[in-house]
PDB file of N, CA and C in Angstrom:
ATOM      1  N   UNK A   1     125.984  32.688  79.585  1.00 47.00           N
ATOM      2  CA  UNK A   1     126.579  34.004  79.400  1.00 47.00           C
ATOM      3  C   UNK A   1     127.722  34.148  80.383  1.00 47.00           C
ATOM      4  N   UNK A   2     128.820  34.715  79.934  1.00 46.00           N
ATOM      5  CA  UNK A   2     129.982  34.892  80.791  1.00 46.00           C
ATOM      6  C   UNK A   2     130.250  36.370  81.013  1.00 46.00           C
ATOM      7  N   UNK A   3     130.651  36.700  82.225  1.00 43.00           N
ATOM      8  CA  UNK A   3     131.037  38.072  82.553  1.00 43.00           C
ATOM      9  C   UNK A   3     132.529  38.132  82.779  1.00 43.00           C
ATOM     10  N   UNK A   4     133.115  39.259  82.429  1.00 41.00           N
ATOM     11  CA  UNK A   4     134.536  39.442  82.699  1.00 41.00           C
ATOM     12  C   UNK A   4     134.747  39.709  84.180  1.00 41.00           C
ATOM     13  N   UNK A   5     135.965  39.507  84.679  1.00 40.00           N
ATOM     14  CA  UNK A   5     136.264  39.917  86.044  1.00 40.00           C
ATOM     15  C   UNK A   5     136.268  41.437  86.148  1.00 40.00           C
ATOM     16  N   UNK A   6     136.441  41.942  87.354  1.00 39.00           N
ATOM     17  CA  UNK A   6     136.422  43.389  87.576  1.00 39.00           C
ATOM     18  C   UNK A   6     137.443  44.088  86.696  1.00 39.00           C
ATOM     19  N   UNK A   7     137.062  45.245  86.181  1.00 43.00           N
ATOM     20  CA  UNK A   7     137.958  46.053  85.362  1.00 43.00           C
ATOM     21  C   UNK A   7     138.053  47.432  85.979  1.00 43.00           C
ATOM     22  N   UNK A   8     139.086  48.162  85.657  1.00 41.00           N
ATOM     23  CA  UNK A   8     139.255  49.512  86.192  1.00 41.00           C
ATOM     24  C   UNK A   8     139.390  50.502  85.059  1.00 41.00           C
ATOM     25  N   UNK A   9     138.823  51.664  85.249  1.00 44.00           N
ATOM     26  CA  UNK A   9     138.924  52.735  84.270  1.00 44.00           C
ATOM     27  C   UNK A   9     139.378  53.989  85.006  1.00 44.00           C
ATOM     28  N   UNK A  10     140.616  54.400  84.785  1.00 43.00           N
ATOM     29  CA  UNK A  10     141.141  55.556  85.497  1.00 43.00           C
ATOM     30  C   UNK A  10     141.161  55.264  86.987  1.00 43.00           C
ATOM     31  N   UNK A  11     140.714  56.221  87.782  1.00 42.00           N
ATOM     32  CA  UNK A  11     140.717  56.032  89.234  1.00 42.00           C
ATOM     33  C   UNK A  11     139.402  55.439  89.727  1.00 42.00           C
ATOM     34  N   UNK A  12     138.437  55.269  88.831  1.00 48.00           N
ATOM     35  CA  UNK A  12     137.127  54.758  89.235  1.00 48.00           C
ATOM     36  C   UNK A  12     137.066  53.257  88.995  1.00 48.00           C
ATOM     37  N   UNK A  13     136.825  52.497  90.035  1.00 62.00           N
ATOM     38  CA  UNK A  13     136.807  51.048  89.923  1.00 62.00           C
ATOM     39  C   UNK A  13     135.411  50.546  89.590  1.00 62.00           C
ATOM     40  N   UNK A  14     135.357  49.536  88.721  1.00 63.00           N
ATOM     41  CA  UNK A  14     134.104  48.890  88.353  1.00 63.00           C
ATOM     42  C   UNK A  14     134.171  47.454  88.832  1.00 63.00           C
ATOM     43  N   UNK A  15     133.111  46.979  89.479  1.00 63.00           N
ATOM     44  CA  UNK A  15     133.097  45.623  90.005  1.00 63.00           C
ATOM     45  C   UNK A  15     131.982  44.825  89.346  1.00 63.00           C
ATOM     46  N   UNK A  16     132.311  43.596  88.905  1.00 62.00           N
ATOM     47  CA  UNK A  16     131.352  42.685  88.307  1.00 62.00           C
ATOM     48  C   UNK A  16     131.554  41.298  88.888  1.00 62.00           C
ATOM     49  N   UNK A  17     130.529  40.484  88.818  1.00 58.00           N
ATOM     50  CA  UNK A  17     130.682  39.078  89.165  1.00 58.00           C
ATOM     51  C   UNK A  17     131.559  38.424  88.111  1.00 58.00           C
ATOM     52  N   UNK A  18     132.404  37.464  88.483  1.00 60.00           N
ATOM     53  CA  UNK A  18     133.299  36.850  87.502  1.00 60.00           C
ATOM     54  C   UNK A  18     132.601  35.876  86.561  1.00 60.00           C
ATOM     55  N   UNK A  19     131.424  35.371  86.927  1.00 66.00           N
ATOM     56  CA  UNK A  19     130.754  34.364  86.115  1.00 66.00           C
ATOM     57  C   UNK A  19     129.253  34.435  86.360  1.00 66.00           C
ATOM     58  N   UNK A  20     128.490  34.277  85.300  1.00 75.00           N
ATOM     59  CA  UNK A  20     127.036  34.283  85.393  1.00 75.00           C
ATOM     60  C   UNK A  20     126.512  33.366  84.310  1.00 75.00           C
ATOM     61  N   UNK A  21     125.461  32.607  84.614  1.00 75.00           N
ATOM     62  CA  UNK A  21     124.959  31.623  83.669  1.00 75.00           C
ATOM     63  C   UNK A  21     123.437  31.663  83.645  1.00 75.00           C
ATOM     64  N   UNK A  22     122.860  31.431  82.460  1.00 78.00           N
ATOM     65  CA  UNK A  22     121.416  31.325  82.329  1.00 78.00           C
ATOM     66  C   UNK A  22     121.104  30.326  81.226  1.00 78.00           C
ATOM     67  N   UNK A  23     119.857  29.909  81.156  1.00 77.00           N
ATOM     68  CA  UNK A  23     119.446  29.023  80.073  1.00 77.00           C
ATOM     69  C   UNK A  23     118.847  29.849  78.944  1.00 77.00           C
ATOM     70  N   UNK A  24     118.848  29.286  77.754  1.00 81.00           N
ATOM     71  CA  UNK A  24     118.340  29.989  76.581  1.00 81.00           C
ATOM     72  C   UNK A  24     116.889  30.400  76.808  1.00 81.00           C
ATOM     73  N   UNK A  25     116.589  31.674  76.524  1.00 81.00           N
ATOM     74  CA  UNK A  25     115.237  32.191  76.664  1.00 81.00           C
ATOM     75  C   UNK A  25     114.878  32.695  78.053  1.00 81.00           C
ATOM     76  N   UNK A  26     115.767  32.534  79.020  1.00 83.00           N
ATOM     77  CA  UNK A  26     115.515  33.005  80.385  1.00 83.00           C
ATOM     78  C   UNK A  26     116.268  34.308  80.611  1.00 83.00           C
ATOM     79  N   UNK A  27     115.531  35.386  80.843  1.00 86.00           N
ATOM     80  CA  UNK A  27     116.129  36.704  81.018  1.00 86.00           C
ATOM     81  C   UNK A  27     117.142  36.747  82.147  1.00 86.00           C
ATOM     82  N   UNK A  28     118.101  37.643  82.007  1.00 86.00           N
ATOM     83  CA  UNK A  28     119.169  37.728  83.004  1.00 86.00           C
ATOM     84  C   UNK A  28     119.615  39.175  83.167  1.00 86.00           C
ATOM     85  N   UNK A  29     119.966  39.545  84.381  1.00 88.00           N
ATOM     86  CA  UNK A  29     120.461  40.874  84.719  1.00 88.00           C
ATOM     87  C   UNK A  29     121.972  40.792  84.918  1.00 88.00           C
ATOM     88  N   UNK A  30     122.728  41.562  84.173  1.00 87.00           N
ATOM     89  CA  UNK A  30     124.175  41.637  84.331  1.00 87.00           C
ATOM     90  C   UNK A  30     124.451  42.939  85.071  1.00 87.00           C
ATOM     91  N   UNK A  31     124.868  42.841  86.310  1.00 86.00           N
ATOM     92  CA  UNK A  31     124.992  44.030  87.155  1.00 86.00           C
ATOM     93  C   UNK A  31     126.445  44.468  87.317  1.00 86.00           C
ATOM     94  N   UNK A  32     126.603  45.762  87.504  1.00 87.00           N
ATOM     95  CA  UNK A  32     127.912  46.357  87.774  1.00 87.00           C
ATOM     96  C   UNK A  32     127.774  47.331  88.931  1.00 87.00           C
ATOM     97  N   UNK A  33     128.823  47.405  89.716  1.00 85.00           N
ATOM     98  CA  UNK A  33     128.895  48.363  90.805  1.00 85.00           C
ATOM     99  C   UNK A  33     130.076  49.283  90.539  1.00 85.00           C
ATOM    100  N   UNK A  34     129.829  50.585  90.640  1.00 85.00           N
ATOM    101  CA  UNK A  34     130.889  51.570  90.417  1.00 85.00           C
ATOM    102  C   UNK A  34     130.730  52.699  91.423  1.00 85.00           C
ATOM    103  N   UNK A  35     131.047  52.408  92.703  1.00 82.00           N
ATOM    104  CA  UNK A  35     130.817  53.371  93.783  1.00 82.00           C
ATOM    105  C   UNK A  35     131.662  54.634  93.696  1.00 82.00           C
ATOM    106  N   UNK A  36     132.745  54.606  92.930  1.00 78.00           N
ATOM    107  CA  UNK A  36     133.606  55.787  92.819  1.00 78.00           C
ATOM    108  C   UNK A  36     133.387  56.541  91.512  1.00 78.00           C
ATOM    109  N   UNK A  37     132.231  56.342  90.897  1.00 80.00           N
ATOM    110  CA  UNK A  37     131.908  57.019  89.638  1.00 80.00           C
ATOM    111  C   UNK A  37     131.959  58.532  89.827  1.00 80.00           C
ATOM    112  N   UNK A  38     132.658  59.207  88.940  1.00 77.00           N
ATOM    113  CA  UNK A  38     132.749  60.662  88.979  1.00 77.00           C
ATOM    114  C   UNK A  38     131.570  61.277  88.241  1.00 77.00           C
ATOM    115  N   UNK A  39     131.276  62.536  88.495  1.00 80.00           N
ATOM    116  CA  UNK A  39     130.090  63.168  87.917  1.00 80.00           C
ATOM    117  C   UNK A  39     130.113  63.187  86.390  1.00 80.00           C
ATOM    118  N   UNK A  40     131.276  63.257  85.772  1.00 83.00           N
ATOM    119  CA  UNK A  40     131.352  63.285  84.314  1.00 83.00           C
ATOM    120  C   UNK A  40     131.427  61.922  83.660  1.00 83.00           C
ATOM    121  N   UNK A  41     131.486  60.858  84.461  1.00 86.00           N
ATOM    122  CA  UNK A  41     131.606  59.510  83.907  1.00 86.00           C
ATOM    123  C   UNK A  41     130.286  58.995  83.363  1.00 86.00           C
ATOM    124  N   UNK A  42     130.393  58.153  82.348  1.00 89.00           N
ATOM    125  CA  UNK A  42     129.252  57.471  81.741  1.00 89.00           C
ATOM    126  C   UNK A  42     129.543  55.973  81.803  1.00 89.00           C
ATOM    127  N   UNK A  43     128.511  55.166  81.995  1.00 89.00           N
ATOM    128  CA  UNK A  43     128.670  53.720  82.035  1.00 89.00           C
ATOM    129  C   UNK A  43     128.565  53.173  80.610  1.00 89.00           C
ATOM    130  N   UNK A  44     129.568  52.393  80.207  1.00 90.00           N
ATOM    131  CA  UNK A  44     129.612  51.766  78.883  1.00 90.00           C
ATOM    132  C   UNK A  44     129.479  50.254  79.072  1.00 90.00           C
ATOM    133  N   UNK A  45     128.686  49.598  78.243  1.00 90.00           N
ATOM    134  CA  UNK A  45     128.611  48.142  78.240  1.00 90.00           C
ATOM    135  C   UNK A  45     129.105  47.608  76.902  1.00 90.00           C
ATOM    136  N   UNK A  46     129.889  46.537  76.974  1.00 90.00           N
ATOM    137  CA  UNK A  46     130.439  45.863  75.803  1.00 90.00           C
ATOM    138  C   UNK A  46     130.216  44.366  75.940  1.00 90.00           C
ATOM    139  N   UNK A  47     130.310  43.673  74.816  1.00 89.00           N
ATOM    140  CA  UNK A  47     130.378  42.215  74.885  1.00 89.00           C
ATOM    141  C   UNK A  47     131.400  41.739  73.870  1.00 89.00           C
ATOM    142  N   UNK A  48     131.990  40.600  74.170  1.00 87.00           N
ATOM    143  CA  UNK A  48     132.956  40.008  73.255  1.00 87.00           C
ATOM    144  C   UNK A  48     132.553  38.561  73.017  1.00 87.00           C
ATOM    145  N   UNK A  49     132.076  38.299  71.806  1.00 86.00           N
ATOM    146  CA  UNK A  49     131.712  36.948  71.406  1.00 86.00           C
ATOM    147  C   UNK A  49     132.988  36.152  71.159  1.00 86.00           C
ATOM    148  N   UNK A  50     132.957  34.841  71.332  1.00 86.00           N
ATOM    149  CA  UNK A  50     134.164  34.030  71.136  1.00 86.00           C
ATOM    150  C   UNK A  50     134.794  34.263  69.760  1.00 86.00           C
ATOM    151  N   UNK A  51     136.097  34.518  69.758  1.00 91.00           N
ATOM    152  CA  UNK A  51     136.833  34.709  68.514  1.00 91.00           C
ATOM    153  C   UNK A  51     136.597  36.020  67.811  1.00 91.00           C
ATOM    154  N   UNK A  52     135.919  36.968  68.458  1.00 92.00           N
ATOM    155  CA  UNK A  52     135.603  38.251  67.826  1.00 92.00           C
ATOM    156  C   UNK A  52     136.124  39.404  68.665  1.00 92.00           C
ATOM    157  N   UNK A  53     136.166  40.581  68.048  1.00 92.00           N
ATOM    158  CA  UNK A  53     136.569  41.803  68.751  1.00 92.00           C
ATOM    159  C   UNK A  53     135.439  42.255  69.674  1.00 92.00           C
ATOM    160  N   UNK A  54     135.741  43.025  70.728  1.00 90.00           N
ATOM    161  CA  UNK A  54     134.681  43.561  71.589  1.00 90.00           C
ATOM    162  C   UNK A  54     133.692  44.410  70.780  1.00 90.00           C
ATOM    163  N   UNK A  55     132.438  44.334  71.164  1.00 92.00           N
ATOM    164  CA  UNK A  55     131.346  45.058  70.493  1.00 92.00           C
ATOM    165  C   UNK A  55     130.705  46.011  71.497  1.00 92.00           C
ATOM    166  N   UNK A  56     130.646  47.284  71.146  1.00 93.00           N
ATOM    167  CA  UNK A  56     129.966  48.267  71.990  1.00 93.00           C
ATOM    168  C   UNK A  56     128.470  48.007  71.955  1.00 93.00           C
ATOM    169  N   UNK A  57     127.826  48.015  73.129  1.00 93.00           N
ATOM    170  CA  UNK A  57     126.379  47.798  73.201  1.00 93.00           C
ATOM    171  C   UNK A  57     125.612  49.073  73.511  1.00 93.00           C
ATOM    172  N   UNK A  58     126.028  49.810  74.545  1.00 93.00           N
ATOM    173  CA  UNK A  58     125.265  50.989  74.946  1.00 93.00           C
ATOM    174  C   UNK A  58     126.032  51.770  75.999  1.00 93.00           C
ATOM    175  N   UNK A  59     125.602  53.012  76.205  1.00 91.00           N
ATOM    176  CA  UNK A  59     126.132  53.829  77.289  1.00 91.00           C
ATOM    177  C   UNK A  59     125.027  54.685  77.856  1.00 91.00           C
ATOM    178  N   UNK A  60     125.181  55.054  79.111  1.00 91.00           N
ATOM    179  CA  UNK A  60     124.208  55.927  79.775  1.00 91.00           C
ATOM    180  C   UNK A  60     124.840  56.498  81.040  1.00 91.00           C
ATOM    181  N   UNK A  61     124.416  57.693  81.410  1.00 86.00           N
ATOM    182  CA  UNK A  61     124.863  58.314  82.659  1.00 86.00           C
ATOM    183  C   UNK A  61     123.889  57.983  83.782  1.00 86.00           C
ATOM    184  N   UNK A  62     122.584  58.012  83.481  1.00 89.00           N
ATOM    185  CA  UNK A  62     121.526  57.705  84.445  1.00 89.00           C
ATOM    186  C   UNK A  62     120.284  57.279  83.689  1.00 89.00           C
ATOM    187  N   UNK A  63     119.367  56.638  84.397  1.00 90.00           N
ATOM    188  CA  UNK A  63     118.103  56.246  83.791  1.00 90.00           C
ATOM    189  C   UNK A  63     118.210  54.942  83.021  1.00 90.00           C
ATOM    190  N   UNK A  64     117.275  54.732  82.096  1.00 93.00           N
ATOM    191  CA  UNK A  64     117.266  53.480  81.348  1.00 93.00           C
ATOM    192  C   UNK A  64     117.078  53.738  79.863  1.00 93.00           C
ATOM    193  N   UNK A  65     117.503  52.771  79.075  1.00 93.00           N
ATOM    194  CA  UNK A  65     117.344  52.864  77.624  1.00 93.00           C
ATOM    195  C   UNK A  65     117.324  51.463  77.043  1.00 93.00           C
ATOM    196  N   UNK A  66     116.653  51.318  75.895  1.00 94.00           N
ATOM    197  CA  UNK A  66     116.615  50.038  75.202  1.00 94.00           C
ATOM    198  C   UNK A  66     117.970  49.750  74.568  1.00 94.00           C
ATOM    199  N   UNK A  67     118.312  48.470  74.526  1.00 93.00           N
ATOM    200  CA  UNK A  67     119.541  48.020  73.871  1.00 93.00           C
ATOM    201  C   UNK A  67     119.129  46.955  72.861  1.00 93.00           C
ATOM    202  N   UNK A  68     118.881  47.395  71.632  1.00 90.00           N
ATOM    203  CA  UNK A  68     118.335  46.520  70.592  1.00 90.00           C
ATOM    204  C   UNK A  68     119.249  45.335  70.286  1.00 90.00           C
ATOM    205  N   UNK A  69     120.565  45.524  70.356  1.00 87.00           N
ATOM    206  CA  UNK A  69     121.516  44.466  69.984  1.00 87.00           C
ATOM    207  C   UNK A  69     121.351  43.203  70.820  1.00 87.00           C
ATOM    208  N   UNK A  70     120.841  43.346  72.045  1.00 87.00           N
ATOM    209  CA  UNK A  70     120.663  42.186  72.922  1.00 87.00           C
ATOM    210  C   UNK A  70     119.199  41.998  73.328  1.00 87.00           C
ATOM    211  N   UNK A  71     118.297  42.771  72.721  1.00 88.00           N
ATOM    212  CA  UNK A  71     116.886  42.662  73.077  1.00 88.00           C
ATOM    213  C   UNK A  71     116.639  42.929  74.536  1.00 88.00           C
ATOM    214  N   UNK A  72     117.264  43.982  75.062  1.00 92.00           N
ATOM    215  CA  UNK A  72     117.142  44.258  76.480  1.00 92.00           C
ATOM    216  C   UNK A  72     117.181  45.733  76.807  1.00 92.00           C
ATOM    217  N   UNK A  73     117.580  46.035  78.038  1.00 94.00           N
ATOM    218  CA  UNK A  73     117.613  47.406  78.540  1.00 94.00           C
ATOM    219  C   UNK A  73     118.875  47.630  79.356  1.00 94.00           C
ATOM    220  N   UNK A  74     119.357  48.856  79.322  1.00 94.00           N
ATOM    221  CA  UNK A  74     120.437  49.296  80.201  1.00 94.00           C
ATOM    222  C   UNK A  74     119.817  50.234  81.219  1.00 94.00           C
ATOM    223  N   UNK A  75     120.152  50.010  82.483  1.00 94.00           N
ATOM    224  CA  UNK A  75     119.647  50.855  83.570  1.00 94.00           C
ATOM    225  C   UNK A  75     120.826  51.315  84.403  1.00 94.00           C
ATOM    226  N   UNK A  76     120.877  52.616  84.718  1.00 92.00           N
ATOM    227  CA  UNK A  76     121.885  53.180  85.613  1.00 92.00           C
ATOM    228  C   UNK A  76     121.142  53.874  86.752  1.00 92.00           C
ATOM    229  N   UNK A  77     121.535  53.572  87.974  1.00 91.00           N
ATOM    230  CA  UNK A  77     120.853  54.130  89.139  1.00 91.00           C
ATOM    231  C   UNK A  77     120.922  55.655  89.151  1.00 91.00           C
ATOM    232  N   UNK A  78     120.025  56.255  89.881  1.00 88.00           N
ATOM    233  CA  UNK A  78     119.956  57.720  89.961  1.00 88.00           C
ATOM    234  C   UNK A  78     121.248  58.320  90.500  1.00 88.00           C
ATOM    235  N   UNK A  79     121.886  57.644  91.470  1.00 87.00           N
ATOM    236  CA  UNK A  79     123.140  58.168  92.011  1.00 87.00           C
ATOM    237  C   UNK A  79     124.350  57.743  91.164  1.00 87.00           C
ATOM    238  N   UNK A  80     124.117  56.933  90.131  1.00 85.00           N
ATOM    239  CA  UNK A  80     125.180  56.533  89.219  1.00 85.00           C
ATOM    240  C   UNK A  80     126.138  55.496  89.764  1.00 85.00           C
ATOM    241  N   UNK A  81     125.846  54.911  90.911  1.00 86.00           N
ATOM    242  CA  UNK A  81     126.792  53.985  91.539  1.00 86.00           C
ATOM    243  C   UNK A  81     126.589  52.530  91.159  1.00 86.00           C
ATOM    244  N   UNK A  82     125.509  52.227  90.454  1.00 90.00           N
ATOM    245  CA  UNK A  82     125.291  50.858  89.999  1.00 90.00           C
ATOM    246  C   UNK A  82     124.557  50.879  88.665  1.00 90.00           C
ATOM    247  N   UNK A  83     124.695  49.784  87.942  1.00 91.00           N
ATOM    248  CA  UNK A  83     124.038  49.671  86.644  1.00 91.00           C
ATOM    249  C   UNK A  83     123.724  48.211  86.371  1.00 91.00           C
ATOM    250  N   UNK A  84     122.861  47.994  85.394  1.00 91.00           N
ATOM    251  CA  UNK A  84     122.501  46.630  85.022  1.00 91.00           C
ATOM    252  C   UNK A  84     122.125  46.594  83.545  1.00 91.00           C
ATOM    253  N   UNK A  85     122.553  45.544  82.899  1.00 91.00           N
ATOM    254  CA  UNK A  85     122.151  45.273  81.522  1.00 91.00           C
ATOM    255  C   UNK A  85     121.231  44.067  81.567  1.00 91.00           C
ATOM    256  N   UNK A  86     119.974  44.254  81.150  1.00 92.00           N
ATOM    257  CA  UNK A  86     118.975  43.191  81.165  1.00 92.00           C
ATOM    258  C   UNK A  86     118.898  42.588  79.774  1.00 92.00           C
ATOM    259  N   UNK A  87     119.131  41.281  79.669  1.00 90.00           N
ATOM    260  CA  UNK A  87     118.951  40.547  78.424  1.00 90.00           C
ATOM    261  C   UNK A  87     117.640  39.803  78.550  1.00 90.00           C
ATOM    262  N   UNK A  88     116.642  40.222  77.777  1.00 87.00           N
ATOM    263  CA  UNK A  88     115.297  39.693  77.932  1.00 87.00           C
ATOM    264  C   UNK A  88     115.120  38.258  77.473  1.00 87.00           C
ATOM    265  N   UNK A  89     115.652  37.917  76.318  1.00 86.00           N
ATOM    266  CA  UNK A  89     115.493  36.584  75.748  1.00 86.00           C
ATOM    267  C   UNK A  89     116.832  36.107  75.197  1.00 86.00           C
ATOM    268  N   UNK A  90     117.813  35.853  76.060  1.00 84.00           N
ATOM    269  CA  UNK A  90     119.127  35.463  75.550  1.00 84.00           C
ATOM    270  C   UNK A  90     119.065  34.149  74.763  1.00 84.00           C
ATOM    271  N   UNK A  91     119.837  34.119  73.682  1.00 84.00           N
ATOM    272  CA  UNK A  91     119.945  32.936  72.846  1.00 84.00           C
ATOM    273  C   UNK A  91     121.360  32.380  72.981  1.00 84.00           C
ATOM    274  N   UNK A  92     121.565  31.198  72.475  1.00 81.00           N
ATOM    275  CA  UNK A  92     122.881  30.572  72.544  1.00 81.00           C
ATOM    276  C   UNK A  92     123.945  31.486  71.928  1.00 81.00           C
ATOM    277  N   UNK A  93     123.600  32.204  70.874  1.00 83.00           N
ATOM    278  CA  UNK A  93     124.528  33.112  70.211  1.00 83.00           C
ATOM    279  C   UNK A  93     124.884  34.341  71.032  1.00 83.00           C
ATOM    280  N   UNK A  94     124.207  34.559  72.153  1.00 85.00           N
ATOM    281  CA  UNK A  94     124.517  35.688  73.033  1.00 85.00           C
ATOM    282  C   UNK A  94     125.554  35.327  74.092  1.00 85.00           C
ATOM    283  N   UNK A  95     125.985  34.069  74.128  1.00 84.00           N
ATOM    284  CA  UNK A  95     127.012  33.658  75.097  1.00 84.00           C
ATOM    285  C   UNK A  95     128.298  34.410  74.775  1.00 84.00           C
ATOM    286  N   UNK A  96     128.783  35.190  75.733  1.00 85.00           N
ATOM    287  CA  UNK A  96     129.928  36.068  75.496  1.00 85.00           C
ATOM    288  C   UNK A  96     130.461  36.568  76.819  1.00 85.00           C
ATOM    289  N   UNK A  97     131.548  37.322  76.737  1.00 84.00           N
ATOM    290  CA  UNK A  97     132.051  38.059  77.885  1.00 84.00           C
ATOM    291  C   UNK A  97     131.404  39.438  77.845  1.00 84.00           C
ATOM    292  N   UNK A  98     130.691  39.797  78.895  1.00 87.00           N
ATOM    293  CA  UNK A  98     130.034  41.106  78.989  1.00 87.00           C
ATOM    294  C   UNK A  98     130.799  41.952  79.991  1.00 87.00           C
ATOM    295  N   UNK A  99     131.106  43.177  79.609  1.00 85.00           N
ATOM    296  CA  UNK A  99     131.903  44.068  80.457  1.00 85.00           C
ATOM    297  C   UNK A  99     131.266  45.433  80.578  1.00 85.00           C
ATOM    298  N   UNK A 100     131.430  46.035  81.726  1.00 86.00           N
ATOM    299  CA  UNK A 100     131.050  47.436  81.882  1.00 86.00           C
ATOM    300  C   UNK A 100     132.302  48.222  82.219  1.00 86.00           C
ATOM    301  N   UNK A 101     132.293  49.474  81.844  1.00 85.00           N
ATOM    302  CA  UNK A 101     133.444  50.352  82.089  1.00 85.00           C
ATOM    303  C   UNK A 101     132.935  51.773  82.288  1.00 85.00           C
ATOM    304  N   UNK A 102     133.739  52.607  82.911  1.00 85.00           N
ATOM    305  CA  UNK A 102     133.420  54.015  83.080  1.00 85.00           C
ATOM    306  C   UNK A 102     134.325  54.850  82.193  1.00 85.00           C
ATOM    307  N   UNK A 103     133.783  55.929  81.687  1.00 81.00           N
ATOM    308  CA  UNK A 103     134.581  56.843  80.874  1.00 81.00           C
ATOM    309  C   UNK A 103     133.753  58.047  80.479  1.00 81.00           C
ATOM    310  N   UNK A 104     134.372  58.956  79.723  1.00 80.00           N
ATOM    311  CA  UNK A 104     133.653  60.159  79.296  1.00 80.00           C
ATOM    312  C   UNK A 104     132.575  59.845  78.261  1.00 80.00           C
TER     313      UNK A 104
END
């Protein structure tokens, strides 16, 4: 699985690791840090499979929710400054660029 480099949304910066790898069937946490998240911002997760357009996966302001498209969960910390997308059983077809962003 590949992660995009850090991206910025407005004045709020989002930080991600530039690269992450796992083996098929081994769960993985894709984490994001957004220390300048504003109170109205929501965390959005996307992925872009090779040769395809970006695909929206999920969004949340706080707490956790299931993300059926990847067989996992999205979690946003109580203070909203960090988030993680958990892929429970990644398959070869899940290899992609995964990105998080902040927005309304």
